[in-house]
Amino acid sequence: MPETRGTRADPHGLPTGTLRRVRILAWIPAVLIAGAIWLLSDTPDLAIAHGWLDTVTRKFTHIGVFALLAAACILALRRWPVGAAASLLAGSALATAYAVVDELHQATVPTRHGTPVDVAIDAAGVGIAAIVLAMAFRRRETA
């Protein structure tokens, strides 16, 4: 079966096989970020600093890393034939679900513990990424 260009299923004019590869490869950043989160969560006695500075640094790191994960998921979904709103919602849901899984995983690691507060902090990072990308998508549509 010959590859088609510019069809409804392929609005970018790419051969079907190429489009499929692009869509799959778009998930590499999200998978790498999720893997890094898993490895860090699997590390007993993980400390960045001492005392209150460690707590503050880790919480801001949670926000930043989960913002990156959400952005990677949202941008990967934009490669599929879904609208901006759907990719924002689904990408945010994926990153937030991973935050829950991450905290459950941490609860099984010696000297670590998972908390709903950390899920909320991770979700704040997800929300920041979603807002920034929503603004970028809107700006792109009006340009």
PDB file of C-alpha atoms in Angstrom:
ATOM      1  CA  MET A   1       0.000   0.000   0.000  1.00  0.00           C
ATOM      2  CA  PRO A   2       1.602   3.318  -1.033  1.00  0.00           C
ATOM      3  CA  GLU A   3       2.220   6.004   1.543  1.00  0.00           C
ATOM      4  CA  THR A   4      -0.021   9.040   1.215  1.00  0.00           C
ATOM      5  CA  ARG A   5       0.799  12.691   1.719  1.00  0.00           C
ATOM      6  CA  GLY A   6      -1.471  15.498   2.858  1.00  0.00           C
ATOM      7  CA  THR A   7      -4.401  13.285   3.767  1.00  0.00           C
ATOM      8  CA  ARG A   8      -6.797  14.005   6.591  1.00  0.00           C
ATOM      9  CA  ALA A   9      -4.882  11.538   8.783  1.00  0.00           C
ATOM     10  CA  ASP A  10      -1.600  13.217   7.770  1.00  0.00           C
ATOM     11  CA  PRO A  11      -2.094  16.995   7.625  1.00  0.00           C
ATOM     12  CA  HIS A  12       1.671  17.633   7.745  1.00  0.00           C
ATOM     13  CA  GLY A  13       2.343  16.089   4.341  1.00  0.00           C
ATOM     14  CA  LEU A  14       4.660  13.449   5.797  1.00  0.00           C
ATOM     15  CA  PRO A  15       4.721   9.847   4.622  1.00  0.00           C
ATOM     16  CA  THR A  16       2.587   7.723   6.951  1.00  0.00           C
ATOM     17  CA  GLY A  17       5.567   5.745   8.328  1.00  0.00           C
ATOM     18  CA  THR A  18       7.526   8.924   9.006  1.00  0.00           C
ATOM     19  CA  LEU A  19       4.598  10.503  10.825  1.00  0.00           C
ATOM     20  CA  ARG A  20       4.234   7.405  12.987  1.00  0.00           C
ATOM     21  CA  ARG A  21       7.948   7.533  13.900  1.00  0.00           C
ATOM     22  CA  VAL A  22       7.746  11.270  14.688  1.00  0.00           C
ATOM     23  CA  ARG A  23       4.778  10.667  16.978  1.00  0.00           C
ATOM     24  CA  ILE A  24       6.574   7.858  18.821  1.00  0.00           C
ATOM     25  CA  LEU A  25       9.884   9.728  19.084  1.00  0.00           C
ATOM     26  CA  ALA A  26       8.055  12.744  20.525  1.00  0.00           C
ATOM     27  CA  TRP A  27       7.569  10.714  23.722  1.00  0.00           C
ATOM     28  CA  ILE A  28      11.321  10.244  24.358  1.00  0.00           C
ATOM     29  CA  PRO A  29      11.707  13.402  26.515  1.00  0.00           C
ATOM     30  CA  ALA A  30       8.734  12.421  28.714  1.00  0.00           C
ATOM     31  CA  VAL A  31      10.050   8.876  29.144  1.00  0.00           C
ATOM     32  CA  LEU A  32      13.545  10.146  30.039  1.00  0.00           C
ATOM     33  CA  ILE A  33      12.175  12.634  32.579  1.00  0.00           C
ATOM     34  CA  ALA A  34       9.904   9.973  34.115  1.00  0.00           C
ATOM     35  CA  GLY A  35      12.894   7.621  34.322  1.00  0.00           C
ATOM     36  CA  ALA A  36      15.002  10.254  36.075  1.00  0.00           C
ATOM     37  CA  ILE A  37      12.177  10.879  38.552  1.00  0.00           C
ATOM     38  CA  TRP A  38      11.925   7.132  39.218  1.00  0.00           C
ATOM     39  CA  LEU A  39      15.672   6.801  39.816  1.00  0.00           C
ATOM     40  CA  LEU A  40      15.738   9.761  42.200  1.00  0.00           C
ATOM     41  CA  SER A  41      12.670   8.445  44.034  1.00  0.00           C
ATOM     42  CA  ASP A  42      14.368   5.070  44.364  1.00  0.00           C
ATOM     43  CA  THR A  43      17.379   6.597  46.160  1.00  0.00           C
ATOM     44  CA  PRO A  44      17.329   6.072  49.945  1.00  0.00           C
ATOM     45  CA  ASP A  45      18.537   9.001  52.082  1.00  0.00           C
ATOM     46  CA  LEU A  46      18.362  11.437  49.158  1.00  0.00           C
ATOM     47  CA  ALA A  47      19.401  14.860  50.419  1.00  0.00           C
ATOM     48  CA  ILE A  48      20.295  17.969  48.442  1.00  0.00           C
ATOM     49  CA  ALA A  49      21.231  20.200  51.380  1.00  0.00           C
ATOM     50  CA  HIS A  50      20.704  20.200  55.157  1.00  0.00           C
ATOM     51  CA  GLY A  51      17.774  21.257  57.315  1.00  0.00           C
ATOM     52  CA  TRP A  52      15.138  23.629  56.014  1.00  0.00           C
ATOM     53  CA  LEU A  53      17.197  24.360  52.884  1.00  0.00           C
ATOM     54  CA  ASP A  54      16.911  20.695  51.876  1.00  0.00           C
ATOM     55  CA  THR A  55      13.132  20.773  52.275  1.00  0.00           C
ATOM     56  CA  VAL A  56      12.701  24.007  50.316  1.00  0.00           C
ATOM     57  CA  THR A  57      15.097  22.908  47.571  1.00  0.00           C
ATOM     58  CA  ARG A  58      13.380  19.537  47.164  1.00  0.00           C
ATOM     59  CA  LYS A  59       9.907  21.085  46.983  1.00  0.00           C
ATOM     60  CA  PHE A  60      10.959  23.567  44.299  1.00  0.00           C
ATOM     61  CA  THR A  61      12.691  20.720  42.467  1.00  0.00           C
ATOM     62  CA  HIS A  62       9.415  18.770  42.570  1.00  0.00           C
ATOM     63  CA  ILE A  63       7.632  21.734  40.959  1.00  0.00           C
ATOM     64  CA  GLY A  64      10.259  22.151  38.252  1.00  0.00           C
ATOM     65  CA  VAL A  65      10.659  18.495  37.361  1.00  0.00           C
ATOM     66  CA  PHE A  66       6.936  17.836  37.159  1.00  0.00           C
ATOM     67  CA  ALA A  67       6.482  21.004  35.089  1.00  0.00           C
ATOM     68  CA  LEU A  68       9.051  19.574  32.669  1.00  0.00           C
ATOM     69  CA  LEU A  69       7.294  16.195  32.642  1.00  0.00           C
ATOM     70  CA  ALA A  70       3.922  17.814  31.963  1.00  0.00           C
ATOM     71  CA  ALA A  71       5.381  19.979  29.191  1.00  0.00           C
ATOM     72  CA  ALA A  72       6.990  16.933  27.588  1.00  0.00           C
ATOM     73  CA  CYS A  73       3.699  14.993  27.722  1.00  0.00           C
ATOM     74  CA  ILE A  74       1.657  17.909  26.371  1.00  0.00           C
ATOM     75  CA  LEU A  75       4.088  18.575  23.526  1.00  0.00           C
ATOM     76  CA  ALA A  76       4.216  14.872  22.632  1.00  0.00           C
ATOM     77  CA  LEU A  77       0.426  14.803  22.452  1.00  0.00           C
ATOM     78  CA  ARG A  78       0.457  17.831  20.121  1.00  0.00           C
ATOM     79  CA  ARG A  79       2.042  15.527  17.507  1.00  0.00           C
ATOM     80  CA  TRP A  80      -1.210  13.547  17.431  1.00  0.00           C
ATOM     81  CA  PRO A  81      -4.393  14.766  15.745  1.00  0.00           C
ATOM     82  CA  VAL A  82      -5.907  16.252  18.910  1.00  0.00           C
ATOM     83  CA  GLY A  83      -6.578  19.877  19.718  1.00  0.00           C
ATOM     84  CA  ALA A  84      -4.614  22.076  22.077  1.00  0.00           C
ATOM     85  CA  ALA A  85      -7.179  21.778  24.870  1.00  0.00           C
ATOM     86  CA  ALA A  86      -7.224  17.978  24.675  1.00  0.00           C
ATOM     87  CA  SER A  87      -3.428  17.758  24.711  1.00  0.00           C
ATOM     88  CA  LEU A  88      -3.250  20.150  27.681  1.00  0.00           C
ATOM     89  CA  LEU A  89      -5.815  18.139  29.628  1.00  0.00           C
ATOM     90  CA  ALA A  90      -4.463  14.687  28.770  1.00  0.00           C
ATOM     91  CA  GLY A  91      -0.801  15.667  29.228  1.00  0.00           C
ATOM     92  CA  SER A  92      -1.568  17.248  32.592  1.00  0.00           C
ATOM     93  CA  ALA A  93      -3.534  14.175  33.659  1.00  0.00           C
ATOM     94  CA  LEU A  94      -0.657  11.873  32.669  1.00  0.00           C
ATOM     95  CA  ALA A  95       1.917  13.911  34.596  1.00  0.00           C
ATOM     96  CA  THR A  96      -0.336  14.148  37.662  1.00  0.00           C
ATOM     97  CA  ALA A  97      -1.039  10.412  37.562  1.00  0.00           C
ATOM     98  CA  TYR A  98       2.717   9.837  37.452  1.00  0.00           C
ATOM     99  CA  ALA A  99       3.067  12.068  40.524  1.00  0.00           C
ATOM    100  CA  VAL A 100       0.705   9.725  42.389  1.00  0.00           C
ATOM    101  CA  VAL A 101       2.635   6.658  41.182  1.00  0.00           C
ATOM    102  CA  ASP A 102       5.911   8.339  42.195  1.00  0.00           C
ATOM    103  CA  GLU A 103       4.686   8.968  45.738  1.00  0.00           C
ATOM    104  CA  LEU A 104       3.387   5.414  46.061  1.00  0.00           C
ATOM    105  CA  HIS A 105       6.775   4.191  44.857  1.00  0.00           C
ATOM    106  CA  GLN A 106       8.616   6.393  47.377  1.00  0.00           C
ATOM    107  CA  ALA A 107       6.554   4.835  50.163  1.00  0.00           C
ATOM    108  CA  THR A 108       8.275   1.502  49.382  1.00  0.00           C
ATOM    109  CA  VAL A 109      11.830   2.916  49.495  1.00  0.00           C
ATOM    110  CA  PRO A 110      13.706   2.694  52.820  1.00  0.00           C
ATOM    111  CA  THR A 111      14.073   6.120  54.524  1.00  0.00           C
ATOM    112  CA  ARG A 112      11.682   7.712  51.994  1.00  0.00           C
ATOM    113  CA  HIS A 113       7.978   8.395  52.317  1.00  0.00           C
ATOM    114  CA  GLY A 114       5.271   9.413  49.906  1.00  0.00           C
ATOM    115  CA  THR A 115       2.787  12.102  50.846  1.00  0.00           C
ATOM    116  CA  PRO A 116      -0.343  13.659  49.346  1.00  0.00           C
ATOM    117  CA  VAL A 117       1.310  17.038  49.959  1.00  0.00           C
ATOM    118  CA  ASP A 118       4.072  16.114  47.518  1.00  0.00           C
ATOM    119  CA  VAL A 119       1.447  15.101  44.937  1.00  0.00           C
ATOM    120  CA  ALA A 120      -0.124  18.548  45.367  1.00  0.00           C
ATOM    121  CA  ILE A 121       3.279  20.212  44.950  1.00  0.00           C
ATOM    122  CA  ASP A 122       3.930  18.114  41.826  1.00  0.00           C
ATOM    123  CA  ALA A 123       0.468  19.065  40.530  1.00  0.00           C
ATOM    124  CA  ALA A 124       1.369  22.733  41.008  1.00  0.00           C
ATOM    125  CA  GLY A 125       4.303  22.202  38.649  1.00  0.00           C
ATOM    126  CA  VAL A 126       1.988  20.464  36.191  1.00  0.00           C
ATOM    127  CA  GLY A 127      -0.415  23.401  36.398  1.00  0.00           C
ATOM    128  CA  ILE A 128       2.345  25.923  35.760  1.00  0.00           C
ATOM    129  CA  ALA A 129       3.455  24.044  32.643  1.00  0.00           C
ATOM    130  CA  ALA A 130      -0.131  23.770  31.393  1.00  0.00           C
ATOM    131  CA  ILE A 131      -0.752  27.495  31.853  1.00  0.00           C
ATOM    132  CA  VAL A 132       2.488  28.489  30.126  1.00  0.00           C
ATOM    133  CA  LEU A 133       1.835  26.141  27.196  1.00  0.00           C
ATOM    134  CA  ALA A 134      -1.817  27.221  26.925  1.00  0.00           C
ATOM    135  CA  MET A 135      -0.626  30.817  26.619  1.00  0.00           C
ATOM    136  CA  ALA A 136       1.954  29.780  24.003  1.00  0.00           C
ATOM    137  CA  PHE A 137      -0.633  27.825  21.996  1.00  0.00           C
ATOM    138  CA  ARG A 138      -3.031  30.766  22.094  1.00  0.00           C
ATOM    139  CA  ARG A 139      -0.321  33.182  21.024  1.00  0.00           C
ATOM    140  CA  ARG A 140       0.600  30.877  18.139  1.00  0.00           C
ATOM    141  CA  GLU A 141      -3.046  30.639  17.001  1.00  0.00           C
ATOM    142  CA  THR A 142      -3.470  34.429  16.966  1.00  0.00           C
ATOM    143  CA  ALA A 143      -0.159  35.102  15.208  1.00  0.00           C
TER     144      ALA A 143
END
